PDB file of C-alpha atoms in Angstrom:
ATOM      1  CA  VAL A   9       0.000   0.000   0.000  1.00  0.00           C
ATOM      2  CA  ASP A  10       1.344   3.408  -0.971  1.00  0.00           C
ATOM      3  CA  MET A  11      -1.154   5.658   0.800  1.00  0.00           C
ATOM      4  CA  VAL A  12      -4.293   5.477   2.914  1.00  0.00           C
ATOM      5  CA  LEU A  13      -6.740   8.361   3.374  1.00  0.00           C
ATOM      6  CA  VAL A  14      -8.705   8.100   6.616  1.00  0.00           C
ATOM      7  CA  PRO A  15     -11.805   9.970   7.869  1.00  0.00           C
ATOM      8  CA  GLY A  16     -10.564  10.898  11.342  1.00  0.00           C
ATOM      9  CA  LYS A  17     -12.890  12.384  13.950  1.00  0.00           C
ATOM     10  CA  ASP A  18     -10.785  15.593  13.893  1.00  0.00           C
ATOM     11  CA  GLY A  19     -10.541  15.656  10.090  1.00  0.00           C
ATOM     12  CA  ASP A  20      -9.382  13.540   7.186  1.00  0.00           C
ATOM     13  CA  PHE A  21      -5.710  12.613   7.038  1.00  0.00           C
ATOM     14  CA  GLY A  22      -3.372  10.706   4.760  1.00  0.00           C
ATOM     15  CA  ILE A  23      -0.987   7.982   5.856  1.00  0.00           C
ATOM     16  CA  LEU A  24       2.243   7.643   3.890  1.00  0.00           C
ATOM     17  CA  PRO A  25       5.509   5.848   4.689  1.00  0.00           C
ATOM     18  CA  GLY A  26       7.259   7.661   7.536  1.00  0.00           C
ATOM     19  CA  HIS A  27       4.032   8.981   9.090  1.00  0.00           C
ATOM     20  CA  VAL A  28       4.325   9.848  12.770  1.00  0.00           C
ATOM     21  CA  PRO A  29       2.745   7.333  15.158  1.00  0.00           C
ATOM     22  CA  THR A  30      -0.920   8.235  15.551  1.00  0.00           C
ATOM     23  CA  VAL A  31      -4.165   6.981  17.028  1.00  0.00           C
ATOM     24  CA  SER A  32      -7.356   8.465  15.623  1.00  0.00           C
ATOM     25  CA  GLN A  33     -11.011   7.762  16.168  1.00  0.00           C
ATOM     26  CA  LEU A  34     -12.842   7.309  12.864  1.00  0.00           C
ATOM     27  CA  ARG A  35     -16.011   9.124  11.921  1.00  0.00           C
ATOM     28  CA  PRO A  36     -18.418   7.755   9.309  1.00  0.00           C
ATOM     29  CA  GLY A  37     -16.800   8.218   5.922  1.00  0.00           C
ATOM     30  CA  VAL A  38     -14.638   6.753   3.173  1.00  0.00           C
ATOM     31  CA  ILE A  39     -11.226   5.140   3.564  1.00  0.00           C
ATOM     32  CA  SER A  40      -9.222   5.206   0.326  1.00  0.00           C
ATOM     33  CA  VAL A  41      -6.403   2.696  -0.101  1.00  0.00           C
ATOM     34  CA  THR A  42      -3.967   3.419  -2.944  1.00  0.00           C
ATOM     35  CA  THR A  43      -1.557   0.829  -4.284  1.00  0.00           C
ATOM     36  CA  GLY A  44       0.286   1.923  -7.411  1.00  0.00           C
ATOM     37  CA  SER A  45      -2.341   3.360  -9.743  1.00  0.00           C
ATOM     38  CA  GLU A  46      -5.231   1.446  -8.134  1.00  0.00           C
ATOM     39  CA  THR A  47      -7.443   2.980  -5.434  1.00  0.00           C
ATOM     40  CA  SER A  48      -9.982   1.009  -3.412  1.00  0.00           C
ATOM     41  CA  LYS A  49     -12.628   2.832  -1.394  1.00  0.00           C
ATOM     42  CA  TYR A  50     -14.491   1.539   1.652  1.00  0.00           C
ATOM     43  CA  PHE A  51     -17.233   3.123   3.712  1.00  0.00           C
ATOM     44  CA  VAL A  52     -16.625   2.823   7.466  1.00  0.00           C
ATOM     45  CA  SER A  53     -19.191   3.685  10.120  1.00  0.00           C
ATOM     46  CA  SER A  54     -16.736   4.144  12.995  1.00  0.00           C
ATOM     47  CA  GLY A  55     -13.652   2.663  14.610  1.00  0.00           C
ATOM     48  CA  PHE A  56     -10.016   3.578  15.111  1.00  0.00           C
ATOM     49  CA  ALA A  57      -6.917   4.001  12.950  1.00  0.00           C
ATOM     50  CA  PHE A  58      -3.478   3.233  14.355  1.00  0.00           C
ATOM     51  CA  VAL A  59      -0.214   4.267  12.694  1.00  0.00           C
ATOM     52  CA  HIS A  60       2.851   2.596  14.222  1.00  0.00           C
ATOM     53  CA  ALA A  61       6.433   3.863  14.366  1.00  0.00           C
ATOM     54  CA  ASN A  62       7.428   1.399  11.613  1.00  0.00           C
ATOM     55  CA  SER A  63       4.892   3.059   9.238  1.00  0.00           C
ATOM     56  CA  GLN A  64       2.470   0.139   9.437  1.00  0.00           C
ATOM     57  CA  ALA A  65      -1.148   1.138   9.845  1.00  0.00           C
ATOM     58  CA  GLU A  66      -4.173  -0.693  11.180  1.00  0.00           C
ATOM     59  CA  VAL A  67      -7.799   0.249  10.792  1.00  0.00           C
ATOM     60  CA  CYS A  68     -10.225  -1.325  13.232  1.00  0.00           C
ATOM     61  CA  ALA A  69     -13.694  -0.520  11.914  1.00  0.00           C
ATOM     62  CA  VAL A  70     -17.075  -1.540  13.261  1.00  0.00           C
ATOM     63  CA  GLU A  71     -18.035  -2.193   9.651  1.00  0.00           C
ATOM     64  CA  ALA A  72     -16.333  -1.565   6.315  1.00  0.00           C
ATOM     65  CA  VAL A  73     -18.150  -1.923   3.011  1.00  0.00           C
ATOM     66  CA  PRO A  74     -16.652  -1.464  -0.455  1.00  0.00           C
ATOM     67  CA  LEU A  75     -18.129   1.817  -1.675  1.00  0.00           C
ATOM     68  CA  ASP A  76     -19.365   0.256  -4.919  1.00  0.00           C
ATOM     69  CA  GLN A  77     -21.515  -2.184  -2.914  1.00  0.00           C
ATOM     70  CA  LEU A  78     -23.626   0.532  -1.262  1.00  0.00           C
ATOM     71  CA  ASP A  79     -27.151   0.855  -2.667  1.00  0.00           C
ATOM     72  CA  GLY A  80     -28.065   4.527  -2.998  1.00  0.00           C
ATOM     73  CA  GLU A  81     -31.811   3.879  -2.835  1.00  0.00           C
ATOM     74  CA  ALA A  82     -31.455   1.748   0.299  1.00  0.00           C
ATOM     75  CA  VAL A  83     -29.337   4.492   1.893  1.00  0.00           C
ATOM     76  CA  LYS A  84     -32.019   7.114   1.124  1.00  0.00           C
ATOM     77  CA  ALA A  85     -34.733   4.852   2.552  1.00  0.00           C
ATOM     78  CA  SER A  86     -32.693   4.233   5.716  1.00  0.00           C
ATOM     79  CA  LEU A  87     -32.058   7.947   6.164  1.00  0.00           C
ATOM     80  CA  ASN A  88     -35.797   8.602   5.932  1.00  0.00           C
ATOM     81  CA  GLU A  89     -36.490   5.828   8.468  1.00  0.00           C
ATOM     82  CA  TYR A  90     -33.951   7.256  10.939  1.00  0.00           C
ATOM     83  CA  ASN A  91     -35.371  10.777  10.539  1.00  0.00           C
ATOM     84  CA  THR A  92     -38.853   9.414  11.275  1.00  0.00           C
ATOM     85  CA  ALA A  93     -37.500   7.472  14.265  1.00  0.00           C
ATOM     86  CA  LEU A  94     -35.914  10.670  15.621  1.00  0.00           C
ATOM     87  CA  VAL A  95     -39.188  12.577  15.362  1.00  0.00           C
ATOM     88  CA  ASN A  96     -41.051   9.721  17.072  1.00  0.00           C
ATOM     89  CA  ALA A  97     -38.410   8.949  19.721  1.00  0.00           C
ATOM     90  CA  LYS A  98     -39.984   8.293  23.118  1.00  0.00           C
ATOM     91  CA  ASP A  99     -36.833   8.474  25.217  1.00  0.00           C
ATOM     92  CA  ASP A 100     -33.152   9.441  25.137  1.00  0.00           C
ATOM     93  CA  TYR A 101     -32.081   5.960  24.018  1.00  0.00           C
ATOM     94  CA  GLU A 102     -34.351   5.994  20.943  1.00  0.00           C
ATOM     95  CA  LYS A 103     -33.283   9.563  20.180  1.00  0.00           C
ATOM     96  CA  ALA A 104     -29.560   8.674  20.406  1.00  0.00           C
ATOM     97  CA  ALA A 105     -30.008   5.560  18.254  1.00  0.00           C
ATOM     98  CA  ALA A 106     -31.815   7.599  15.592  1.00  0.00           C
ATOM     99  CA  GLN A 107     -29.155  10.339  15.666  1.00  0.00           C
ATOM    100  CA  ILE A 108     -26.392   7.761  15.158  1.00  0.00           C
ATOM    101  CA  GLY A 109     -28.329   6.259  12.254  1.00  0.00           C
ATOM    102  CA  ILE A 110     -28.776   9.698  10.701  1.00  0.00           C
ATOM    103  CA  GLU A 111     -25.056  10.475  11.069  1.00  0.00           C
ATOM    104  CA  VAL A 112     -23.993   7.202   9.423  1.00  0.00           C
ATOM    105  CA  THR A 113     -26.560   7.194   6.608  1.00  0.00           C
ATOM    106  CA  SER A 114     -25.931  10.884   5.872  1.00  0.00           C
ATOM    107  CA  ALA A 115     -22.223  10.094   5.498  1.00  0.00           C
ATOM    108  CA  MET A 116     -23.099   7.149   3.217  1.00  0.00           C
ATOM    109  CA  SER A 117     -25.270   9.417   1.117  1.00  0.00           C
ATOM    110  CA  SER A 118     -22.452  11.980   0.829  1.00  0.00           C
ATOM    111  CA  ALA A 119     -19.982   9.243  -0.099  1.00  0.00           C
ATOM    112  CA  LEU A 120     -22.296   8.193  -2.910  1.00  0.00           C
ATOM    113  CA  GLY A 121     -22.690  11.793  -4.099  1.00  0.00           C
ATOM    114  CA  ASN A 122     -26.395  11.997  -3.156  1.00  0.00           C
TER     115      ASN A 122
END
């Protein structure tokens, strides 16, 4: 791998050989992995990225889906469902669950260019 672009909680950052050791919480977004002229993109909902002193990096994601496998219509439908759930939330737990769903599906929608 030549470069990895990561959606960190404090902003996106690139990992190249010689990167300083880092730990970053991930926010919902796209991880791009570049090897030569090929770039693979994955949507991650959350997790952590670790960059070690030897320039090796690890990404521990709750879920990672190749971007081309996301269904734009299903994402729109899920976003609508979470918005409805937020409006109808009966307690703090339901409200928090809906807000998390909105954050993740909104990021998916943005990743797909919707």
